[in-house]
């Protein structure tokens, strides 16, 4: 069994995919071909925002967004403690300081109360200027934007939505990647919408920001003359091949894949309901997840190791996202707050386990995973 079966997806899309790739190869426009603009238009319309600017990966998407806002040394950027490194790295690489915020213990997303506390502490401390909040749509579930946006507005902070795992999710019909003042996503192959290499995109309704992003991703060139540079940018492009691949995948994602992962999630949750020692994922009312991961909580790290071992023996792969909080990363340890501020991150890091999940998963495979877990858990009592 595969954790995320990209080969099954290719088999399902093969004729269309081969044709799309062949068209790029024979057309010879490998950079900035027409597929890139077409994809940007389709993505903006899917998400429901005015502008989509494609780029080389999800990390660049975050960094370019902070650059467009002029974030740098002396600025505080609030990020959840329980996420992938890139969410904080984008701030640190520009000389700004990531300030870590504990998560909600049920959704694993940034906790609004902990955010407000972190803002107060930063203001009281007086060395950094609070500027940006980066909520993450972790595992495919949109963060609690109602509360998070209210707090951000109260303190005049801008919101950068890290939707690298969240593309396709929604709250009351409003799509992920439309909640932040800027939002980003990643097309890394294993993300909900993945390409066959690296890719990323940035979403915003602000035309001025979109223009600035367009320049920053092209070495800071002016829109009118690509050899006229008024500022330092990056080279960050989505190539035509990846755009062509994504056009095929976006159609499948919209027509079938998002529904398929939600069906698989329901099968898992129903199957695991009888086991009292497992906590299955919480999806609040009105929220839809794109299930980048299906992540359960086990009683403790020892039992998690035991379940992982037993599943592996039956050929079932699992993964731990994430084994520690960002405040525990060696690179941040000297500046981050102490463990006591992050009880929910520490608890999640010790107990989470992500199960095989993808749109082409068969019901029999789900049943096999469920039975293996139930059997492993029966030894707990
Ligand atoms: C994958 C990921 C990124 C970075 O995306 P890349 O395309 O790998 O650079 C950023 N944030 C989160 C939460 C991610 O999961």
PDB file of N, CA and C in Angstrom, residues 186-263:
ATOM      1  N   UNK A 186       1.263  25.336  -2.250  1.00  0.00           N
ATOM      2  CA  UNK A 186       2.393  24.587  -2.793  1.00  0.00           C
ATOM      3  C   UNK A 186       1.870  23.489  -3.706  1.00  0.00           C
ATOM      4  N   UNK A 187       2.595  23.238  -4.793  1.00  0.00           N
ATOM      5  CA  UNK A 187       2.234  22.139  -5.685  1.00  0.00           C
ATOM      6  C   UNK A 187       3.226  20.982  -5.599  1.00  0.00           C
ATOM      7  N   UNK A 188       3.957  20.901  -4.477  1.00  0.00           N
ATOM      8  CA  UNK A 188       4.793  19.728  -4.199  1.00  0.00           C
ATOM      9  C   UNK A 188       3.934  18.484  -4.454  1.00  0.00           C
ATOM     10  N   UNK A 189       4.519  17.428  -5.058  1.00  0.00           N
ATOM     11  CA  UNK A 189       3.690  16.305  -5.531  1.00  0.00           C
ATOM     12  C   UNK A 189       2.703  15.723  -4.513  1.00  0.00           C
ATOM     13  N   UNK A 190       3.064  15.700  -3.231  1.00  0.00           N
ATOM     14  CA  UNK A 190       2.191  15.050  -2.247  1.00  0.00           C
ATOM     15  C   UNK A 190       1.144  15.981  -1.643  1.00  0.00           C
ATOM     16  N   UNK A 191       1.095  17.246  -2.055  1.00  0.00           N
ATOM     17  CA  UNK A 191       0.083  18.164  -1.510  1.00  0.00           C
ATOM     18  C   UNK A 191      -1.269  17.857  -2.164  1.00  0.00           C
ATOM     19  N   UNK A 192      -2.377  18.413  -1.635  1.00  0.00           N
ATOM     20  CA  UNK A 192      -3.691  18.093  -2.217  1.00  0.00           C
ATOM     21  C   UNK A 192      -3.747  18.320  -3.730  1.00  0.00           C
ATOM     22  N   UNK A 193      -3.200  19.455  -4.205  1.00  0.00           N
ATOM     23  CA  UNK A 193      -3.045  19.648  -5.656  1.00  0.00           C
ATOM     24  C   UNK A 193      -1.546  19.700  -5.925  1.00  0.00           C
ATOM     25  N   UNK A 194      -0.998  18.613  -6.464  1.00  0.00           N
ATOM     26  CA  UNK A 194       0.445  18.525  -6.658  1.00  0.00           C
ATOM     27  C   UNK A 194       0.810  18.424  -8.119  1.00  0.00           C
ATOM     28  N   UNK A 195       2.019  18.894  -8.472  1.00  0.00           N
ATOM     29  CA  UNK A 195       2.481  18.733  -9.850  1.00  0.00           C
ATOM     30  C   UNK A 195       3.509  17.601  -9.907  1.00  0.00           C
ATOM     31  N   UNK A 196       4.331  17.550 -10.938  1.00  0.00           N
ATOM     32  CA  UNK A 196       5.355  16.500 -11.045  1.00  0.00           C
ATOM     33  C   UNK A 196       6.736  17.106 -10.833  1.00  0.00           C
ATOM     34  N   UNK A 197       6.858  17.882  -9.780  1.00  0.00           N
ATOM     35  CA  UNK A 197       8.105  18.555  -9.440  1.00  0.00           C
ATOM     36  C   UNK A 197       7.767  19.585  -8.388  1.00  0.00           C
ATOM     37  N   UNK A 198       8.404  20.765  -8.453  1.00  0.00           N
ATOM     38  CA  UNK A 198       8.098  21.828  -7.510  1.00  0.00           C
ATOM     39  C   UNK A 198       7.255  22.898  -8.169  1.00  0.00           C
ATOM     40  N   UNK A 199       6.404  23.529  -7.379  1.00  0.00           N
ATOM     41  CA  UNK A 199       5.595  24.637  -7.873  1.00  0.00           C
ATOM     42  C   UNK A 199       4.881  25.307  -6.718  1.00  0.00           C
ATOM     43  N   UNK A 200       4.424  26.545  -6.935  1.00  0.00           N
ATOM     44  CA  UNK A 200       3.691  27.254  -5.887  1.00  0.00           C
ATOM     45  C   UNK A 200       2.859  28.363  -6.501  1.00  0.00           C
ATOM     46  N   UNK A 201       1.980  28.951  -5.678  1.00  0.00           N
ATOM     47  CA  UNK A 201       1.157  30.062  -6.157  1.00  0.00           C
ATOM     48  C   UNK A 201       0.784  30.974  -5.001  1.00  0.00           C
ATOM     49  N   UNK A 202       0.524  32.237  -5.365  1.00  0.00           N
ATOM     50  CA  UNK A 202       0.161  33.279  -4.406  1.00  0.00           C
ATOM     51  C   UNK A 202      -1.175  33.872  -4.845  1.00  0.00           C
ATOM     52  N   UNK A 203      -2.079  34.104  -3.882  1.00  0.00           N
ATOM     53  CA  UNK A 203      -3.422  34.620  -4.176  1.00  0.00           C
ATOM     54  C   UNK A 203      -3.655  35.920  -3.431  1.00  0.00           C
ATOM     55  N   UNK A 204      -4.251  36.884  -4.094  1.00  0.00           N
ATOM     56  CA  UNK A 204      -4.635  38.121  -3.415  1.00  0.00           C
ATOM     57  C   UNK A 204      -5.701  38.867  -4.217  1.00  0.00           C
ATOM     58  N   UNK A 205      -6.482  39.698  -3.511  1.00  0.00           N
ATOM     59  CA  UNK A 205      -7.435  40.579  -4.188  1.00  0.00           C
ATOM     60  C   UNK A 205      -6.842  41.958  -4.429  1.00  0.00           C
ATOM     61  N   UNK A 206      -5.617  42.189  -3.911  1.00  0.00           N
ATOM     62  CA  UNK A 206      -4.994  43.507  -3.951  1.00  0.00           C
ATOM     63  C   UNK A 206      -4.145  43.644  -5.229  1.00  0.00           C
ATOM     64  N   UNK A 207      -4.598  44.479  -6.167  1.00  0.00           N
ATOM     65  CA  UNK A 207      -3.901  44.596  -7.455  1.00  0.00           C
ATOM     66  C   UNK A 207      -2.486  45.145  -7.295  1.00  0.00           C
ATOM     67  N   UNK A 208      -2.301  46.073  -6.356  1.00  0.00           N
ATOM     68  CA  UNK A 208      -0.961  46.640  -6.123  1.00  0.00           C
ATOM     69  C   UNK A 208       0.004  45.560  -5.663  1.00  0.00           C
ATOM     70  N   UNK A 209      -0.454  44.712  -4.736  1.00  0.00           N
ATOM     71  CA  UNK A 209       0.390  43.617  -4.234  1.00  0.00           C
ATOM     72  C   UNK A 209       0.681  42.624  -5.365  1.00  0.00           C
ATOM     73  N   UNK A 210      -0.320  42.323  -6.186  1.00  0.00           N
ATOM     74  CA  UNK A 210      -0.125  41.379  -7.294  1.00  0.00           C
ATOM     75  C   UNK A 210       0.957  41.912  -8.251  1.00  0.00           C
ATOM     76  N   UNK A 211       0.918  43.200  -8.531  1.00  0.00           N
ATOM     77  CA  UNK A 211       1.946  43.796  -9.413  1.00  0.00           C
ATOM     78  C   UNK A 211       3.328  43.695  -8.798  1.00  0.00           C
ATOM     79  N   UNK A 212       3.389  43.951  -7.489  1.00  0.00           N
ATOM     80  CA  UNK A 212       4.670  43.891  -6.787  1.00  0.00           C
ATOM     81  C   UNK A 212       5.221  42.454  -6.783  1.00  0.00           C
ATOM     82  N   UNK A 213       4.342  41.497  -6.574  1.00  0.00           N
ATOM     83  CA  UNK A 213       4.762  40.089  -6.578  1.00  0.00           C
ATOM     84  C   UNK A 213       5.295  39.702  -7.956  1.00  0.00           C
ATOM     85  N   UNK A 214       4.628  40.180  -8.981  1.00  0.00           N
ATOM     86  CA  UNK A 214       5.004  39.878 -10.355  1.00  0.00           C
ATOM     87  C   UNK A 214       6.417  40.382 -10.632  1.00  0.00           C
ATOM     88  N   UNK A 215       6.742  41.557 -10.080  1.00  0.00           N
ATOM     89  CA  UNK A 215       8.088  42.100 -10.234  1.00  0.00           C
ATOM     90  C   UNK A 215       9.102  41.346  -9.360  1.00  0.00           C
ATOM     91  N   UNK A 216       8.745  41.111  -8.101  1.00  0.00           N
ATOM     92  CA  UNK A 216       9.685  40.467  -7.166  1.00  0.00           C
ATOM     93  C   UNK A 216      10.098  39.072  -7.626  1.00  0.00           C
ATOM     94  N   UNK A 217       9.185  38.345  -8.300  1.00  0.00           N
ATOM     95  CA  UNK A 217       9.552  36.993  -8.748  1.00  0.00           C
ATOM     96  C   UNK A 217      10.400  37.026 -10.016  1.00  0.00           C
ATOM     97  N   UNK A 218      10.530  38.215 -10.627  1.00  0.00           N
ATOM     98  CA  UNK A 218      11.383  38.389 -11.818  1.00  0.00           C
ATOM     99  C   UNK A 218      12.526  39.332 -11.521  1.00  0.00           C
ATOM    100  N   UNK A 219      13.305  39.037 -10.473  1.00  0.00           N
ATOM    101  CA  UNK A 219      14.513  39.813 -10.141  1.00  0.00           C
ATOM    102  C   UNK A 219      14.206  41.289  -9.906  1.00  0.00           C
ATOM    103  N   UNK A 220      12.998  41.605  -9.469  1.00  0.00           N
ATOM    104  CA  UNK A 220      12.648  43.002  -9.204  1.00  0.00           C
ATOM    105  C   UNK A 220      12.550  43.854 -10.457  1.00  0.00           C
ATOM    106  N   UNK A 221      12.301  43.213 -11.609  1.00  0.00           N
ATOM    107  CA  UNK A 221      12.217  43.967 -12.865  1.00  0.00           C
ATOM    108  C   UNK A 221      10.924  44.772 -12.939  1.00  0.00           C
ATOM    109  N   UNK A 222      10.974  45.898 -13.650  1.00  0.00           N
ATOM    110  CA  UNK A 222       9.743  46.665 -13.836  1.00  0.00           C
ATOM    111  C   UNK A 222       8.885  45.934 -14.868  1.00  0.00           C
ATOM    112  N   UNK A 223       7.551  46.029 -14.770  1.00  0.00           N
ATOM    113  CA  UNK A 223       6.660  45.295 -15.670  1.00  0.00           C
ATOM    114  C   UNK A 223       6.898  45.680 -17.133  1.00  0.00           C
ATOM    115  N   UNK A 224       7.270  46.915 -17.367  1.00  0.00           N
ATOM    116  CA  UNK A 224       7.415  47.400 -18.736  1.00  0.00           C
ATOM    117  C   UNK A 224       8.728  46.958 -19.383  1.00  0.00           C
ATOM    118  N   UNK A 225       9.775  46.793 -18.583  1.00  0.00           N
ATOM    119  CA  UNK A 225      11.095  46.500 -19.150  1.00  0.00           C
ATOM    120  C   UNK A 225      11.823  45.514 -18.243  1.00  0.00           C
ATOM    121  N   UNK A 226      12.042  44.299 -18.740  1.00  0.00           N
ATOM    122  CA  UNK A 226      12.590  43.274 -17.853  1.00  0.00           C
ATOM    123  C   UNK A 226      14.073  43.468 -17.545  1.00  0.00           C
ATOM    124  N   UNK A 227      14.718  44.454 -18.200  1.00  0.00           N
ATOM    125  CA  UNK A 227      16.106  44.772 -17.849  1.00  0.00           C
ATOM    126  C   UNK A 227      16.213  46.086 -17.077  1.00  0.00           C
ATOM    127  N   UNK A 228      15.107  46.500 -16.457  1.00  0.00           N
ATOM    128  CA  UNK A 228      15.066  47.723 -15.652  1.00  0.00           C
ATOM    129  C   UNK A 228      14.711  47.313 -14.217  1.00  0.00           C
ATOM    130  N   UNK A 229      15.691  47.397 -13.295  1.00  0.00           N
ATOM    131  CA  UNK A 229      15.495  46.861 -11.934  1.00  0.00           C
ATOM    132  C   UNK A 229      15.534  47.966 -10.887  1.00  0.00           C
ATOM    133  N   UNK A 230      14.432  48.109 -10.138  1.00  0.00           N
ATOM    134  CA  UNK A 230      14.375  49.131  -9.088  1.00  0.00           C
ATOM    135  C   UNK A 230      14.539  48.539  -7.705  1.00  0.00           C
ATOM    136  N   UNK A 231      14.486  47.227  -7.590  1.00  0.00           N
ATOM    137  CA  UNK A 231      14.655  46.584  -6.287  1.00  0.00           C
ATOM    138  C   UNK A 231      15.184  45.163  -6.494  1.00  0.00           C
ATOM    139  N   UNK A 232      15.606  44.538  -5.368  1.00  0.00           N
ATOM    140  CA  UNK A 232      16.143  43.179  -5.432  1.00  0.00           C
ATOM    141  C   UNK A 232      14.996  42.192  -5.286  1.00  0.00           C
ATOM    142  N   UNK A 233      14.904  41.246  -6.213  1.00  0.00           N
ATOM    143  CA  UNK A 233      13.869  40.215  -6.125  1.00  0.00           C
ATOM    144  C   UNK A 233      14.474  38.832  -6.117  1.00  0.00           C
ATOM    145  N   UNK A 234      13.714  37.885  -6.635  1.00  0.00           N
ATOM    146  CA  UNK A 234      14.176  36.494  -6.721  1.00  0.00           C
ATOM    147  C   UNK A 234      13.952  36.038  -8.156  1.00  0.00           C
ATOM    148  N   UNK A 235      14.450  34.826  -8.485  1.00  0.00           N
ATOM    149  CA  UNK A 235      13.992  34.175  -9.698  1.00  0.00           C
ATOM    150  C   UNK A 235      13.110  33.022  -9.256  1.00  0.00           C
ATOM    151  N   UNK A 236      11.812  33.148  -9.426  1.00  0.00           N
ATOM    152  CA  UNK A 236      10.904  32.121  -8.918  1.00  0.00           C
ATOM    153  C   UNK A 236       9.755  31.931  -9.895  1.00  0.00           C
ATOM    154  N   UNK A 237       9.895  30.908 -10.758  1.00  0.00           N
ATOM    155  CA  UNK A 237       8.892  30.687 -11.809  1.00  0.00           C
ATOM    156  C   UNK A 237       8.298  29.290 -11.730  1.00  0.00           C
ATOM    157  N   UNK A 238       7.033  29.186 -12.072  1.00  0.00           N
ATOM    158  CA  UNK A 238       6.421  27.883 -12.336  1.00  0.00           C
ATOM    159  C   UNK A 238       6.645  27.627 -13.825  1.00  0.00           C
ATOM    160  N   UNK A 239       7.250  26.483 -14.187  1.00  0.00           N
ATOM    161  CA  UNK A 239       7.531  26.285 -15.615  1.00  0.00           C
ATOM    162  C   UNK A 239       6.297  25.766 -16.351  1.00  0.00           C
ATOM    163  N   UNK A 240       6.358  25.856 -17.666  1.00  0.00           N
ATOM    164  CA  UNK A 240       5.189  25.544 -18.496  1.00  0.00           C
ATOM    165  C   UNK A 240       4.753  24.078 -18.354  1.00  0.00           C
ATOM    166  N   UNK A 241       5.738  23.162 -18.248  1.00  0.00           N
ATOM    167  CA  UNK A 241       5.396  21.747 -18.081  1.00  0.00           C
ATOM    168  C   UNK A 241       4.550  21.532 -16.826  1.00  0.00           C
ATOM    169  N   UNK A 242       4.985  22.122 -15.712  1.00  0.00           N
ATOM    170  CA  UNK A 242       4.239  21.941 -14.464  1.00  0.00           C
ATOM    171  C   UNK A 242       2.852  22.574 -14.572  1.00  0.00           C
ATOM    172  N   UNK A 243       2.766  23.712 -15.254  1.00  0.00           N
ATOM    173  CA  UNK A 243       1.466  24.367 -15.419  1.00  0.00           C
ATOM    174  C   UNK A 243       0.528  23.480 -16.237  1.00  0.00           C
ATOM    175  N   UNK A 244       1.053  22.871 -17.299  1.00  0.00           N
ATOM    176  CA  UNK A 244       0.236  21.990 -18.145  1.00  0.00           C
ATOM    177  C   UNK A 244      -0.242  20.776 -17.344  1.00  0.00           C
ATOM    178  N   UNK A 245       0.656  20.229 -16.534  1.00  0.00           N
ATOM    179  CA  UNK A 245       0.319  19.089 -15.675  1.00  0.00           C
ATOM    180  C   UNK A 245      -0.769  19.488 -14.682  1.00  0.00           C
ATOM    181  N   UNK A 246      -0.611  20.691 -14.104  1.00  0.00           N
ATOM    182  CA  UNK A 246      -1.583  21.152 -13.110  1.00  0.00           C
ATOM    183  C   UNK A 246      -2.954  21.442 -13.713  1.00  0.00           C
ATOM    184  N   UNK A 247      -2.991  21.850 -14.973  1.00  0.00           N
ATOM    185  CA  UNK A 247      -4.298  22.084 -15.614  1.00  0.00           C
ATOM    186  C   UNK A 247      -5.091  20.782 -15.683  1.00  0.00           C
ATOM    187  N   UNK A 248      -4.405  19.674 -16.007  1.00  0.00           N
ATOM    188  CA  UNK A 248      -5.070  18.368 -16.029  1.00  0.00           C
ATOM    189  C   UNK A 248      -5.490  17.972 -14.616  1.00  0.00           C
ATOM    190  N   UNK A 249      -4.581  18.192 -13.656  1.00  0.00           N
ATOM    191  CA  UNK A 249      -4.861  17.751 -12.285  1.00  0.00           C
ATOM    192  C   UNK A 249      -5.948  18.588 -11.610  1.00  0.00           C
ATOM    193  N   UNK A 250      -5.980  19.902 -11.919  1.00  0.00           N
ATOM    194  CA  UNK A 250      -6.991  20.767 -11.292  1.00  0.00           C
ATOM    195  C   UNK A 250      -8.399  20.320 -11.689  1.00  0.00           C
ATOM    196  N   UNK A 251      -8.537  19.919 -12.958  1.00  0.00           N
ATOM    197  CA  UNK A 251      -9.831  19.456 -13.451  1.00  0.00           C
ATOM    198  C   UNK A 251     -10.248  18.192 -12.680  1.00  0.00           C
ATOM    199  N   UNK A 252      -9.324  17.235 -12.539  1.00  0.00           N
ATOM    200  CA  UNK A 252      -9.629  16.000 -11.811  1.00  0.00           C
ATOM    201  C   UNK A 252      -9.904  16.296 -10.336  1.00  0.00           C
ATOM    202  N   UNK A 253      -9.146  17.240  -9.783  1.00  0.00           N
ATOM    203  CA  UNK A 253      -9.314  17.621  -8.374  1.00  0.00           C
ATOM    204  C   UNK A 253     -10.721  18.143  -8.136  1.00  0.00           C
ATOM    205  N   UNK A 254     -11.149  19.036  -9.021  1.00  0.00           N
ATOM    206  CA  UNK A 254     -12.454  19.682  -8.894  1.00  0.00           C
ATOM    207  C   UNK A 254     -13.594  18.692  -9.172  1.00  0.00           C
ATOM    208  N   UNK A 255     -13.418  17.840 -10.188  1.00  0.00           N
ATOM    209  CA  UNK A 255     -14.505  16.939 -10.592  1.00  0.00           C
ATOM    210  C   UNK A 255     -14.632  15.707  -9.699  1.00  0.00           C
ATOM    211  N   UNK A 256     -13.507  15.197  -9.159  1.00  0.00           N
ATOM    212  CA  UNK A 256     -13.599  13.916  -8.460  1.00  0.00           C
ATOM    213  C   UNK A 256     -12.741  13.792  -7.196  1.00  0.00           C
ATOM    214  N   UNK A 257     -11.521  14.326  -7.223  1.00  0.00           N
ATOM    215  CA  UNK A 257     -10.571  13.964  -6.167  1.00  0.00           C
ATOM    216  C   UNK A 257     -10.930  14.518  -4.788  1.00  0.00           C
ATOM    217  N   UNK A 258     -11.416  15.763  -4.763  1.00  0.00           N
ATOM    218  CA  UNK A 258     -11.763  16.352  -3.464  1.00  0.00           C
ATOM    219  C   UNK A 258     -12.893  15.558  -2.797  1.00  0.00           C
ATOM    220  N   UNK A 259     -13.880  15.143  -3.587  1.00  0.00           N
ATOM    221  CA  UNK A 259     -14.959  14.305  -3.054  1.00  0.00           C
ATOM    222  C   UNK A 259     -14.420  12.952  -2.604  1.00  0.00           C
ATOM    223  N   UNK A 260     -13.490  12.405  -3.388  1.00  0.00           N
ATOM    224  CA  UNK A 260     -12.964  11.065  -3.077  1.00  0.00           C
ATOM    225  C   UNK A 260     -12.226  11.058  -1.733  1.00  0.00           C
ATOM    226  N   UNK A 261     -11.396  12.065  -1.474  1.00  0.00           N
ATOM    227  CA  UNK A 261     -10.678  12.055  -0.182  1.00  0.00           C
ATOM    228  C   UNK A 261     -11.647  12.272   0.976  1.00  0.00           C
ATOM    229  N   UNK A 262     -12.704  13.038   0.746  1.00  0.00           N
ATOM    230  CA  UNK A 262     -13.685  13.226   1.819  1.00  0.00           C
ATOM    231  C   UNK A 262     -14.469  11.947   2.096  1.00  0.00           C
ATOM    232  N   UNK A 263     -14.709  11.158   1.040  1.00  0.00           N
ATOM    233  CA  UNK A 263     -15.358   9.860   1.231  1.00  0.00           C
ATOM    234  C   UNK A 263     -14.438   8.940   2.045  1.00  0.00           C
TER     235      UNK A 263
END
